[in-house]
PDB file of C-alpha atoms and ligand atoms in Angstrom:
ATOM      1  CA  MET A   1      -0.209   0.223  -0.119  1.00 72.00           C
ATOM      2  CA  ALA A   2       1.087   3.587  -1.195  1.00 87.00           C
ATOM      3  CA  ASP A   3       3.077   5.511   1.795  1.00 93.00           C
ATOM      4  CA  LEU A   4      -0.302   7.729   3.678  1.00 96.00           C
ATOM      5  CA  GLY A   5       2.127  10.531   5.089  1.00 95.00           C
ATOM      6  CA  LYS A   6       2.465  11.631   1.492  1.00 95.00           C
ATOM      7  CA  PRO A   7      -1.504  13.990   1.366  1.00 96.00           C
ATOM      8  CA  GLN A   8      -2.491  12.047  -2.658  1.00 97.00           C
ATOM      9  CA  ASN A   9      -2.425   8.765  -0.924  1.00 97.00           C
ATOM     10  CA  THR A  10      -4.476   9.906   2.058  1.00 97.00           C
ATOM     11  CA  ILE A  11      -7.141  11.679  -0.448  1.00 97.00           C
ATOM     12  CA  ALA A  12      -7.046   8.429  -2.976  1.00 97.00           C
ATOM     13  CA  VAL A  13      -7.853   6.211   0.112  1.00 97.00           C
ATOM     14  CA  LEU A  14     -10.469   8.923   1.065  1.00 98.00           C
ATOM     15  CA  GLN A  15     -12.316   9.054  -2.377  1.00 97.00           C
ATOM     16  CA  LYS A  16     -11.801   5.155  -2.852  1.00 97.00           C
ATOM     17  CA  TYR A  17     -14.216   4.610   0.538  1.00 97.00           C
ATOM     18  CA  ASN A  18     -15.989   7.310   0.220  1.00 97.00           C
ATOM     19  CA  PHE A  19     -15.406   8.453   4.252  1.00 97.00           C
ATOM     20  CA  ASN A  20     -17.239  10.725   6.453  1.00 95.00           C
ATOM     21  CA  PHE A  21     -15.453  12.488   8.591  1.00 96.00           C
ATOM     22  CA  GLN A  22     -16.942  11.805  12.536  1.00 93.00           C
ATOM     23  CA  LYS A  23     -16.765  15.121  14.082  1.00 89.00           C
ATOM     24  CA  LYS A  24     -17.365  13.375  17.729  1.00 92.00           C
ATOM     25  CA  PHE A  25     -14.338  11.153  17.167  1.00 94.00           C
ATOM     26  CA  GLY A  26     -11.886  14.244  16.217  1.00 92.00           C
ATOM     27  CA  GLN A  27     -10.805  12.980  13.275  1.00 96.00           C
ATOM     28  CA  ASN A  28      -7.626  14.820  11.487  1.00 96.00           C
ATOM     29  CA  PHE A  29      -5.661  12.621   9.895  1.00 97.00           C
ATOM     30  CA  LEU A  30      -2.166  13.333  10.027  1.00 97.00           C
ATOM     31  CA  VAL A  31      -0.510  13.839   6.236  1.00 97.00           C
ATOM     32  CA  ASP A  32       3.457  15.014   6.704  1.00 97.00           C
ATOM     33  CA  MET A  33       6.498  11.993   6.113  1.00 96.00           C
ATOM     34  CA  ARG A  34       8.340  14.316   7.932  1.00 97.00           C
ATOM     35  CA  VAL A  35       5.964  14.355  11.158  1.00 97.00           C
ATOM     36  CA  LEU A  36       5.800  11.025  11.036  1.00 97.00           C
ATOM     37  CA  ASP A  37       9.523  10.049  10.938  1.00 97.00           C
ATOM     38  CA  LYS A  38      10.189  12.333  13.628  1.00 97.00           C
ATOM     39  CA  ILE A  39       7.424  10.822  15.668  1.00 97.00           C
ATOM     40  CA  ILE A  40       8.872   6.980  15.251  1.00 97.00           C
ATOM     41  CA  THR A  41      12.736   8.802  16.025  1.00 97.00           C
ATOM     42  CA  ALA A  42      11.031  10.609  19.529  1.00 97.00           C
ATOM     43  CA  ALA A  43       9.248   6.984  20.355  1.00 97.00           C
ATOM     44  CA  GLU A  44      12.592   5.504  19.823  1.00 97.00           C
ATOM     45  CA  ILE A  45      10.548   2.459  17.906  1.00 97.00           C
ATOM     46  CA  THR A  46      13.046  -0.456  16.752  1.00 96.00           C
ATOM     47  CA  GLU A  47      12.330  -3.495  15.517  1.00 96.00           C
ATOM     48  CA  THR A  48      12.035  -5.468  19.128  1.00 96.00           C
ATOM     49  CA  ASP A  49       9.579  -3.000  20.377  1.00 97.00           C
ATOM     50  CA  PHE A  50       5.635  -4.164  21.342  1.00 98.00           C
ATOM     51  CA  VAL A  51       3.433  -0.882  20.310  1.00 98.00           C
ATOM     52  CA  LEU A  52       0.409   0.224  21.445  1.00 98.00           C
ATOM     53  CA  GLU A  53      -1.467   2.903  19.010  1.00 98.00           C
ATOM     54  CA  ILE A  54      -4.426   4.962  19.901  1.00 97.00           C
ATOM     55  CA  GLY A  55      -6.499   6.188  16.809  1.00 96.00           C
ATOM     56  CA  PRO A  56      -4.907   4.518  14.015  1.00 98.00           C
ATOM     57  CA  GLY A  57      -6.908   6.505  11.684  1.00 98.00           C
ATOM     58  CA  ILE A  58      -7.021   4.940   7.794  1.00 98.00           C
ATOM     59  CA  GLY A  59      -3.209   3.950   9.227  1.00 98.00           C
ATOM     60  CA  THR A  60      -0.953   6.495   8.382  1.00 97.00           C
ATOM     61  CA  MET A  61       1.211   6.118  11.346  1.00 97.00           C
ATOM     62  CA  THR A  62       0.495   2.360  11.791  1.00 98.00           C
ATOM     63  CA  GLN A  63       2.534   2.083   8.617  1.00 97.00           C
ATOM     64  CA  TYR A  64       5.369   3.847  10.131  1.00 97.00           C
ATOM     65  CA  LEU A  65       5.379   1.823  13.337  1.00 98.00           C
ATOM     66  CA  CYS A  66       4.602  -1.512  11.539  1.00 98.00           C
ATOM     67  CA  GLU A  67       8.101  -0.545   9.473  1.00 97.00           C
ATOM     68  CA  HIS A  68       9.714  -0.213  12.585  1.00 97.00           C
ATOM     69  CA  ALA A  69       8.847  -2.274  15.312  1.00 98.00           C
ATOM     70  CA  ARG A  70       8.128  -6.060  16.424  1.00 98.00           C
ATOM     71  CA  GLU A  71       4.452  -6.348  17.171  1.00 98.00           C
ATOM     72  CA  VAL A  72       1.998  -3.189  16.436  1.00 98.00           C
ATOM     73  CA  VAL A  73      -1.476  -3.534  18.692  1.00 98.00           C
ATOM     74  CA  ALA A  74      -3.996  -0.649  17.374  1.00 98.00           C
ATOM     75  CA  VAL A  75      -7.394   0.380  18.152  1.00 98.00           C
ATOM     76  CA  GLU A  76     -10.295   2.252  16.717  1.00 98.00           C
ATOM     77  CA  ILE A  77     -13.483   3.321  17.930  1.00 97.00           C
ATOM     78  CA  ASP A  78     -14.636   4.195  14.626  1.00 98.00           C
ATOM     79  CA  ARG A  79     -16.115   1.032  12.817  1.00 97.00           C
ATOM     80  CA  ASN A  80     -16.363   2.807   9.371  1.00 97.00           C
ATOM     81  CA  LEU A  81     -12.030   2.679   9.887  1.00 98.00           C
ATOM     82  CA  ILE A  82     -11.980  -1.581   9.979  1.00 98.00           C
ATOM     83  CA  PRO A  83     -12.518  -2.282   6.338  1.00 98.00           C
ATOM     84  CA  ILE A  84     -10.222   0.740   5.388  1.00 98.00           C
ATOM     85  CA  LEU A  85      -7.395  -0.111   7.770  1.00 98.00           C
ATOM     86  CA  ALA A  86      -7.811  -3.649   6.317  1.00 98.00           C
ATOM     87  CA  ASP A  87      -6.905  -2.784   3.070  1.00 97.00           C
ATOM     88  CA  THR A  88      -4.263  -0.109   3.991  1.00 97.00           C
ATOM     89  CA  LEU A  89      -2.409  -2.315   6.275  1.00 98.00           C
ATOM     90  CA  GLY A  90      -2.659  -5.123   4.438  1.00 96.00           C
ATOM     91  CA  GLY A  91       0.728  -5.714   3.421  1.00 95.00           C
ATOM     92  CA  TYR A  92       1.707  -5.965   7.106  1.00 97.00           C
ATOM     93  CA  GLN A  93       2.140  -9.252   9.167  1.00 97.00           C
ATOM     94  CA  ASN A  94       2.687  -7.173  12.363  1.00 98.00           C
ATOM     95  CA  VAL A  95      -0.513  -5.697  13.190  1.00 98.00           C
ATOM     96  CA  GLU A  96      -3.815  -5.843  14.466  1.00 98.00           C
ATOM     97  CA  VAL A  97      -6.128  -3.402  14.426  1.00 98.00           C
ATOM     98  CA  LEU A  98      -8.830  -3.725  17.511  1.00 98.00           C
ATOM     99  CA  HIS A  99     -12.602  -2.337  16.704  1.00 98.00           C
ATOM    100  CA  ASP A 100     -12.856  -0.858  20.209  1.00 97.00           C
ATOM    101  CA  ASP A 101     -12.963   2.354  22.807  1.00 95.00           C
ATOM    102  CA  ILE A 102      -9.912   2.839  23.788  1.00 93.00           C
ATOM    103  CA  LEU A 103     -11.222   3.228  27.534  1.00 91.00           C
ATOM    104  CA  LYS A 104     -12.703  -0.310  27.602  1.00 93.00           C
ATOM    105  CA  VAL A 105      -9.694  -2.287  26.616  1.00 94.00           C
ATOM    106  CA  ASP A 106      -7.867  -3.752  29.529  1.00 94.00           C
ATOM    107  CA  ILE A 107      -4.142  -2.565  28.377  1.00 94.00           C
ATOM    108  CA  GLY A 108      -2.702  -4.770  31.509  1.00 94.00           C
ATOM    109  CA  ARG A 109      -3.533  -7.670  30.104  1.00 94.00           C
ATOM    110  CA  LEU A 110      -2.440  -6.311  26.208  1.00 95.00           C
ATOM    111  CA  ALA A 111       0.595  -5.870  27.687  1.00 95.00           C
ATOM    112  CA  GLN A 112       0.901  -9.134  29.758  1.00 95.00           C
ATOM    113  CA  GLU A 113       0.106 -11.119  26.293  1.00 96.00           C
ATOM    114  CA  ARG A 114       1.628  -9.667  24.055  1.00 96.00           C
ATOM    115  CA  ASN A 115       5.065  -7.993  25.733  1.00 96.00           C
ATOM    116  CA  GLN A 116       5.419 -10.708  28.556  1.00 96.00           C
ATOM    117  CA  GLY A 117       4.591  -7.943  30.778  1.00 94.00           C
ATOM    118  CA  ASN A 118       7.895  -5.575  30.141  1.00 95.00           C
ATOM    119  CA  PRO A 119       6.827  -1.763  29.829  1.00 96.00           C
ATOM    120  CA  ILE A 120       5.389  -0.897  26.060  1.00 97.00           C
ATOM    121  CA  LYS A 121       5.594   2.072  23.948  1.00 98.00           C
ATOM    122  CA  VAL A 122       2.254   3.581  23.287  1.00 98.00           C
ATOM    123  CA  VAL A 123       2.547   6.416  20.628  1.00 98.00           C
ATOM    124  CA  ALA A 124      -1.569   8.656  20.142  1.00 96.00           C
ATOM    125  CA  ASN A 125      -2.969  11.234  17.921  1.00 93.00           C
ATOM    126  CA  LEU A 126      -6.168  11.248  19.643  1.00 88.00           C
ATOM    127  CA  PRO A 127      -9.143  13.740  20.181  1.00 86.00           C
ATOM    128  CA  TYR A 128      -7.757  16.762  22.063  1.00 83.00           C
ATOM    129  CA  TYR A 129     -10.574  16.336  24.659  1.00 84.00           C
ATOM    130  CA  ILE A 130      -9.862  12.658  25.683  1.00 89.00           C
ATOM    131  CA  THR A 131      -6.379  13.321  25.195  1.00 89.00           C
ATOM    132  CA  THR A 132      -5.758  14.232  29.483  1.00 88.00           C
ATOM    133  CA  PRO A 133      -8.085  11.698  30.845  1.00 89.00           C
ATOM    134  CA  ILE A 134      -6.206   8.823  28.471  1.00 91.00           C
ATOM    135  CA  VAL A 135      -3.049   9.920  29.436  1.00 92.00           C
ATOM    136  CA  MET A 136      -3.441  10.221  33.230  1.00 90.00           C
ATOM    137  CA  GLY A 137      -5.112   7.365  32.861  1.00 90.00           C
ATOM    138  CA  LEU A 138      -2.473   5.137  32.050  1.00 92.00           C
ATOM    139  CA  PHE A 139      -0.271   6.439  34.153  1.00 92.00           C
ATOM    140  CA  GLU A 140      -1.955   6.405  37.086  1.00 89.00           C
ATOM    141  CA  SER A 141      -3.235   2.463  36.425  1.00 88.00           C
ATOM    142  CA  HIS A 142      -0.827   0.249  37.284  1.00 81.00           C
ATOM    143  CA  VAL A 143       0.046  -1.000  33.470  1.00 92.00           C
ATOM    144  CA  PRO A 144       3.660  -1.178  32.884  1.00 94.00           C
ATOM    145  CA  ILE A 145       4.237   1.401  30.402  1.00 96.00           C
ATOM    146  CA  GLU A 146       7.880   3.108  28.775  1.00 97.00           C
ATOM    147  CA  SER A 147       6.463   5.744  26.663  1.00 98.00           C
ATOM    148  CA  ILE A 148       3.685   8.193  25.516  1.00 98.00           C
ATOM    149  CA  THR A 149       4.403   9.681  22.859  1.00 98.00           C
ATOM    150  CA  ILE A 150       1.662  12.111  21.257  1.00 97.00           C
ATOM    151  CA  MET A 151       0.072  14.730  19.724  1.00 96.00           C
ATOM    152  CA  VAL A 152      -1.638  17.364  22.060  1.00 94.00           C
ATOM    153  CA  GLN A 153      -2.705  20.439  20.742  1.00 93.00           C
ATOM    154  CA  LYS A 154       0.071  22.697  21.158  1.00 95.00           C
ATOM    155  CA  GLU A 155      -0.703  24.465  24.693  1.00 94.00           C
ATOM    156  CA  VAL A 156      -1.407  21.147  26.151  1.00 94.00           C
ATOM    157  CA  ALA A 157       2.104  19.995  25.101  1.00 95.00           C
ATOM    158  CA  GLU A 158       3.440  23.418  26.643  1.00 95.00           C
ATOM    159  CA  ARG A 159       1.224  22.977  29.907  1.00 95.00           C
ATOM    160  CA  MET A 160       3.249  19.670  30.449  1.00 96.00           C
ATOM    161  CA  GLN A 161       6.153  20.531  30.313  1.00 96.00           C
ATOM    162  CA  ALA A 162       6.132  23.912  32.074  1.00 97.00           C
ATOM    163  CA  GLU A 163       8.245  24.883  34.865  1.00 96.00           C
ATOM    164  CA  PRO A 164       7.702  26.041  37.968  1.00 96.00           C
ATOM    165  CA  GLY A 165       6.916  29.847  38.135  1.00 92.00           C
ATOM    166  CA  THR A 166       5.678  30.451  34.188  1.00 94.00           C
ATOM    167  CA  LYS A 167       2.581  31.351  33.006  1.00 93.00           C
ATOM    168  CA  ASP A 168       1.885  27.788  31.434  1.00 95.00           C
ATOM    169  CA  TYR A 169       2.658  25.889  34.664  1.00 96.00           C
ATOM    170  CA  GLY A 170      -0.109  24.052  36.672  1.00 94.00           C
ATOM    171  CA  ALA A 171      -2.413  21.344  37.821  1.00 93.00           C
ATOM    172  CA  LEU A 172      -1.519  19.176  34.635  1.00 94.00           C
ATOM    173  CA  SER A 173       2.303  19.936  34.836  1.00 96.00           C
ATOM    174  CA  LEU A 174       2.487  18.495  38.064  1.00 96.00           C
ATOM    175  CA  ALA A 175       0.672  15.719  37.471  1.00 95.00           C
ATOM    176  CA  VAL A 176       2.496  14.294  33.944  1.00 96.00           C
ATOM    177  CA  GLN A 177       5.697  15.273  35.471  1.00 97.00           C
ATOM    178  CA  TYR A 178       5.173  13.179  38.874  1.00 97.00           C
ATOM    179  CA  TYR A 179       4.747  10.140  36.366  1.00 96.00           C
ATOM    180  CA  ALA A 180       6.691  11.323  33.202  1.00 97.00           C
ATOM    181  CA  LYS A 181       9.834  13.404  31.963  1.00 97.00           C
ATOM    182  CA  PRO A 182       7.726  15.504  28.892  1.00 97.00           C
ATOM    183  CA  GLU A 183       9.254  16.705  25.857  1.00 97.00           C
ATOM    184  CA  VAL A 184       7.832  18.233  23.293  1.00 97.00           C
ATOM    185  CA  VAL A 185       9.547  16.620  19.671  1.00 96.00           C
ATOM    186  CA  ALA A 186       8.256  18.518  17.429  1.00 96.00           C
ATOM    187  CA  TYR A 187       4.961  21.657  16.083  1.00 97.00           C
ATOM    188  CA  VAL A 188       2.427  20.444  13.873  1.00 98.00           C
ATOM    189  CA  PRO A 189       0.711  23.239  12.316  1.00 98.00           C
ATOM    190  CA  PRO A 190      -2.607  22.495  11.275  1.00 98.00           C
ATOM    191  CA  ASN A 191      -1.782  21.833   7.267  1.00 97.00           C
ATOM    192  CA  CYS A 192      -0.259  18.721   8.121  1.00 98.00           C
ATOM    193  CA  PHE A 193      -3.854  17.579   8.793  1.00 97.00           C
ATOM    194  CA  ILE A 194      -6.473  16.357   6.423  1.00 97.00           C
ATOM    195  CA  PRO A 195      -8.658  18.032   7.325  1.00 96.00           C
ATOM    196  CA  ARG A 196      -7.190  20.798   9.122  1.00 96.00           C
ATOM    197  CA  PRO A 197      -7.771  21.361  12.806  1.00 94.00           C
ATOM    198  CA  LYS A 198      -8.610  25.035  14.470  1.00 93.00           C
ATOM    199  CA  VAL A 199      -5.149  24.900  16.663  1.00 94.00           C
ATOM    200  CA  GLY A 200      -1.546  23.957  15.844  1.00 96.00           C
ATOM    201  CA  SER A 201      -0.393  20.850  17.442  1.00 96.00           C
ATOM    202  CA  ALA A 202       2.461  19.572  19.245  1.00 97.00           C
ATOM    203  CA  VAL A 203       4.134  16.479  19.502  1.00 97.00           C
ATOM    204  CA  VAL A 204       4.559  15.514  23.067  1.00 97.00           C
ATOM    205  CA  ARG A 205       7.023  11.778  24.371  1.00 98.00           C
ATOM    206  CA  LEU A 206       6.306  11.085  28.013  1.00 98.00           C
ATOM    207  CA  THR A 207       9.412   8.983  29.827  1.00 98.00           C
ATOM    208  CA  LYS A 208       7.847   7.209  32.446  1.00 97.00           C
ATOM    209  CA  HIS A 209       9.680   7.925  35.376  1.00 96.00           C
ATOM    210  CA  ARG A 210      11.283   4.165  36.593  1.00 93.00           C
ATOM    211  CA  GLU A 211      11.496   5.605  40.228  1.00 92.00           C
ATOM    212  CA  LYS A 212       9.269   8.363  41.510  1.00 90.00           C
ATOM    213  CA  THR A 213      11.518  11.638  41.809  1.00 93.00           C
ATOM    214  CA  VAL A 214       9.608  12.517  44.439  1.00 95.00           C
ATOM    215  CA  GLN A 215       8.018  10.981  47.740  1.00 93.00           C
ATOM    216  CA  ALA A 216       4.677  11.397  48.381  1.00 95.00           C
ATOM    217  CA  GLN A 217       3.580   9.513  51.760  1.00 95.00           C
ATOM    218  CA  ASP A 218      -0.834  10.106  50.494  1.00 94.00           C
ATOM    219  CA  GLU A 219      -0.258  10.959  46.487  1.00 93.00           C
ATOM    220  CA  GLY A 220      -4.130  12.248  46.822  1.00 92.00           C
ATOM    221  CA  LEU A 221      -3.705  14.356  49.134  1.00 94.00           C
ATOM    222  CA  MET A 222      -0.628  16.384  47.205  1.00 96.00           C
ATOM    223  CA  PHE A 223      -2.988  16.140  44.235  1.00 94.00           C
ATOM    224  CA  GLN A 224      -6.157  17.729  46.184  1.00 93.00           C
ATOM    225  CA  ILE A 225      -3.055  20.251  47.319  1.00 95.00           C
ATOM    226  CA  ILE A 226      -1.943  20.921  44.216  1.00 95.00           C
ATOM    227  CA  ARG A 227      -5.251  21.217  42.468  1.00 92.00           C
ATOM    228  CA  ALA A 228      -6.486  23.342  45.517  1.00 92.00           C
ATOM    229  CA  SER A 229      -3.320  25.813  44.492  1.00 92.00           C
ATOM    230  CA  PHE A 230      -3.825  26.541  41.091  1.00 92.00           C
ATOM    231  CA  ASN A 231      -7.770  26.901  41.293  1.00 87.00           C
ATOM    232  CA  GLN A 232      -7.149  30.062  43.232  1.00 82.00           C
ATOM    233  CA  ARG A 233      -3.934  30.855  41.360  1.00 80.00           C
ATOM    234  CA  ARG A 234      -3.684  34.605  42.481  1.00 84.00           C
ATOM    235  CA  LYS A 235      -4.116  33.951  45.776  1.00 88.00           C
ATOM    236  CA  THR A 236      -1.752  33.292  48.479  1.00 93.00           C
ATOM    237  CA  LEU A 237      -1.218  29.286  48.581  1.00 93.00           C
ATOM    238  CA  VAL A 238      -2.113  30.172  52.498  1.00 94.00           C
ATOM    239  CA  ASN A 239      -4.936  31.829  51.915  1.00 92.00           C
ATOM    240  CA  GLY A 240      -5.826  29.024  48.346  1.00 90.00           C
ATOM    241  CA  LEU A 241      -5.513  25.955  50.850  1.00 92.00           C
ATOM    242  CA  HIS A 242      -7.340  27.290  53.572  1.00 89.00           C
ATOM    243  CA  ASN A 243     -10.348  28.471  51.217  1.00 84.00           C
ATOM    244  CA  ALA A 244     -10.241  24.971  49.692  1.00 88.00           C
ATOM    245  CA  PRO A 245     -13.594  22.960  51.204  1.00 85.00           C
ATOM    246  CA  GLY A 246     -12.288  19.753  50.902  1.00 85.00           C
ATOM    247  CA  LEU A 247      -9.032  20.020  52.990  1.00 87.00           C
ATOM    248  CA  ALA A 248     -10.396  21.423  55.981  1.00 84.00           C
ATOM    249  CA  LEU A 249      -6.774  22.967  56.476  1.00 88.00           C
ATOM    250  CA  GLY A 250      -6.104  25.876  58.917  1.00 89.00           C
ATOM    251  CA  LYS A 251      -3.975  29.049  58.196  1.00 91.00           C
ATOM    252  CA  GLU A 252      -2.031  28.606  60.973  1.00 93.00           C
ATOM    253  CA  GLN A 253      -1.191  25.300  60.275  1.00 93.00           C
ATOM    254  CA  VAL A 254      -0.176  25.745  56.379  1.00 94.00           C
ATOM    255  CA  ALA A 255       1.821  28.874  57.514  1.00 95.00           C
ATOM    256  CA  SER A 256       3.961  26.456  59.768  1.00 94.00           C
ATOM    257  CA  ALA A 257       4.395  23.954  57.076  1.00 95.00           C
ATOM    258  CA  LEU A 258       5.599  26.030  54.682  1.00 96.00           C
ATOM    259  CA  GLU A 259       8.232  27.976  57.331  1.00 95.00           C
ATOM    260  CA  LYS A 260       9.443  24.039  58.729  1.00 95.00           C
ATOM    261  CA  LEU A 261      10.224  24.308  54.943  1.00 96.00           C
ATOM    262  CA  GLY A 262      12.095  27.266  54.782  1.00 96.00           C
ATOM    263  CA  ILE A 263       9.222  29.332  51.922  1.00 95.00           C
ATOM    264  CA  SER A 264       7.835  32.224  52.287  1.00 94.00           C
ATOM    265  CA  PRO A 265       4.581  32.314  53.860  1.00 91.00           C
ATOM    266  CA  ASN A 266       3.472  34.748  50.948  1.00 93.00           C
ATOM    267  CA  VAL A 267       4.082  32.074  48.107  1.00 94.00           C
ATOM    268  CA  ARG A 268       1.995  31.676  45.929  1.00 94.00           C
ATOM    269  CA  GLY A 269       1.619  27.936  44.153  1.00 92.00           C
ATOM    270  CA  GLU A 270       2.598  28.858  41.235  1.00 93.00           C
ATOM    271  CA  ALA A 271       6.081  29.324  42.647  1.00 94.00           C
ATOM    272  CA  LEU A 272       6.521  25.750  44.015  1.00 96.00           C
ATOM    273  CA  THR A 273       8.320  22.735  42.590  1.00 97.00           C
ATOM    274  CA  LEU A 274       6.852  19.230  42.540  1.00 97.00           C
ATOM    275  CA  GLY A 275       9.427  18.528  45.207  1.00 97.00           C
ATOM    276  CA  GLN A 276       7.875  21.051  47.765  1.00 97.00           C
ATOM    277  CA  PHE A 277       4.295  20.080  47.125  1.00 97.00           C
ATOM    278  CA  ALA A 278       5.291  16.826  48.083  1.00 97.00           C
ATOM    279  CA  GLU A 279       7.350  17.823  51.272  1.00 96.00           C
ATOM    280  CA  LEU A 280       4.117  19.749  51.779  1.00 96.00           C
ATOM    281  CA  SER A 281       1.921  17.484  52.154  1.00 96.00           C
ATOM    282  CA  ASN A 282       3.515  15.114  53.628  1.00 96.00           C
ATOM    283  CA  LEU A 283       3.862  17.728  56.470  1.00 95.00           C
ATOM    284  CA  LEU A 284       0.247  18.522  56.159  1.00 93.00           C
ATOM    285  CA  GLY A 285      -0.793  15.165  56.424  1.00 90.00           C
ATOM    286  CA  LYS A 286       1.052  13.876  59.379  1.00 79.00           C
ATOM    287  CA  GLY A 287      -1.156  17.052  60.798  1.00 59.00           C
ATOM    288  CA  LYS A 288      -4.055  15.174  59.959  1.00 58.00           C
ATOM    289  CA  ALA A 289      -2.995  12.002  61.692  1.00 49.00           C
TER     290      ALA A 289
HETATM  291  N1  LIG B   1      -3.550   8.764  13.895  1.00 62.54           N
HETATM  292  C1  LIG B   1      -4.702   8.725  12.971  1.00 62.54           C
HETATM  293  C2  LIG B   1      -3.156   9.901  12.119  1.00 62.54           C
HETATM  294  O1  LIG B   1      -2.357  10.756  12.987  1.00 62.54           O
HETATM  295  O2  LIG B   1      -3.708  10.199  10.555  1.00 62.54           O
HETATM  296  C3  LIG B   1      -5.952   9.624  12.948  1.00 62.54           C
HETATM  297  C4  LIG B   1      -6.173  10.324  14.470  1.00 62.54           C
HETATM  298  S1  LIG B   1      -7.586  10.884  14.528  1.00 62.54           S
HETATM  299  C5  LIG B   1      -7.137  12.805  15.304  1.00 62.54           C
HETATM  300  C6  LIG B   1      -8.084  10.485  16.205  1.00 62.54           C
HETATM  301  C7  LIG B   1      -8.661   8.529  15.891  1.00 62.54           C
HETATM  302  O3  LIG B   1      -8.917   8.410  16.596  1.00 62.54           O
HETATM  303  C8  LIG B   1     -10.157   8.408  14.781  1.00 62.54           C
HETATM  304  O4  LIG B   1      -9.357   7.806  14.036  1.00 62.54           O
HETATM  305  C9  LIG B   1     -10.915   9.001  15.983  1.00 62.54           C
HETATM  306  O5  LIG B   1     -11.365   7.262  15.376  1.00 62.54           O
HETATM  307  C10 LIG B   1     -10.269   7.505  16.939  1.00 62.54           C
HETATM  308  N2  LIG B   1     -10.732   7.607  17.999  1.00 62.54           N
HETATM  309  C11 LIG B   1     -11.068   8.570  18.878  1.00 62.54           C
HETATM  310  N3  LIG B   1     -12.035   8.583  19.716  1.00 62.54           N
HETATM  311  C12 LIG B   1     -11.370   7.061  20.217  1.00 62.54           C
HETATM  312  C13 LIG B   1     -11.399   6.082  21.691  1.00 62.54           C
HETATM  313  N4  LIG B   1     -12.071   6.640  22.361  1.00 62.54           N
HETATM  314  N5  LIG B   1     -10.904   4.927  21.340  1.00 62.54           N
HETATM  315  C14 LIG B   1     -10.353   4.504  19.798  1.00 62.54           C
HETATM  316  N6  LIG B   1     -10.396   5.290  19.073  1.00 62.54           N
HETATM  317  C15 LIG B   1     -10.438   6.871  18.977  1.00 62.54           C
END
């Protein structure tokens, strides 16, 4: 089958099947060979790898993955794409397409059966509104993951890799960085897709930490504190946490914990590093016990 990274080949497939794009599935198909190559390089796909692809569309990225990986499983929700994928991937023996919603797939079992339980690489270009829940769901579950290389809205990529004190830094930065090291590997303008999306995109590689880089005794509490800090971004941390309904923390308690950490009581949440949020939650958790 012809390389779908070339726009004319994608157009020919869409015409052959008289394909109707479904808005609800966020269908924008990538047509740029350089971006496709960059994704393969960034994801470090090699012939020993098992790769899970989420949302293969007409199989463009899948073709590239099949060329480089040992085995590929691609999960696609749209039944109209299944016969197309059988056609565009017909030449490959190392791929299986599952017609399913990724949110319903037992990914842990796939890793067990196809990769002897070893960490898998995930590659995805999904509707942007489900990207964050899927990424966080994968990290929070006990599925063995090595890396997730994913196309996201440009602003989301920037928020994922933002550092403390910057405008993009927030709960998403901290949630992602707790589990993984994010790196933007390519910016992808709308003209690299058919049809063109309204927003700019970026490919981000999230490499899962082998060991946690910070020690939070109660992850749930740490993330509650993080969310509360950024819900009231303009307030000092002491006021922000005191006002947070679910936390029941006194101003004095927060101020004294900050003092123990050598942090000013007037600090705003956006200045704290992940390590400082972990230490703060450890101190405040002790106060609660
Ligand atoms: N990867 C292809 C590409 O880059 O050309 C297609 C990308 S398109 C943005 C997103 C794809 O994800 C579509 O094929 C869509 O049908 C599929 N999709 C959307 N929601 C899904 C879900 N919950 N589970 C599996 N696939 C999904």
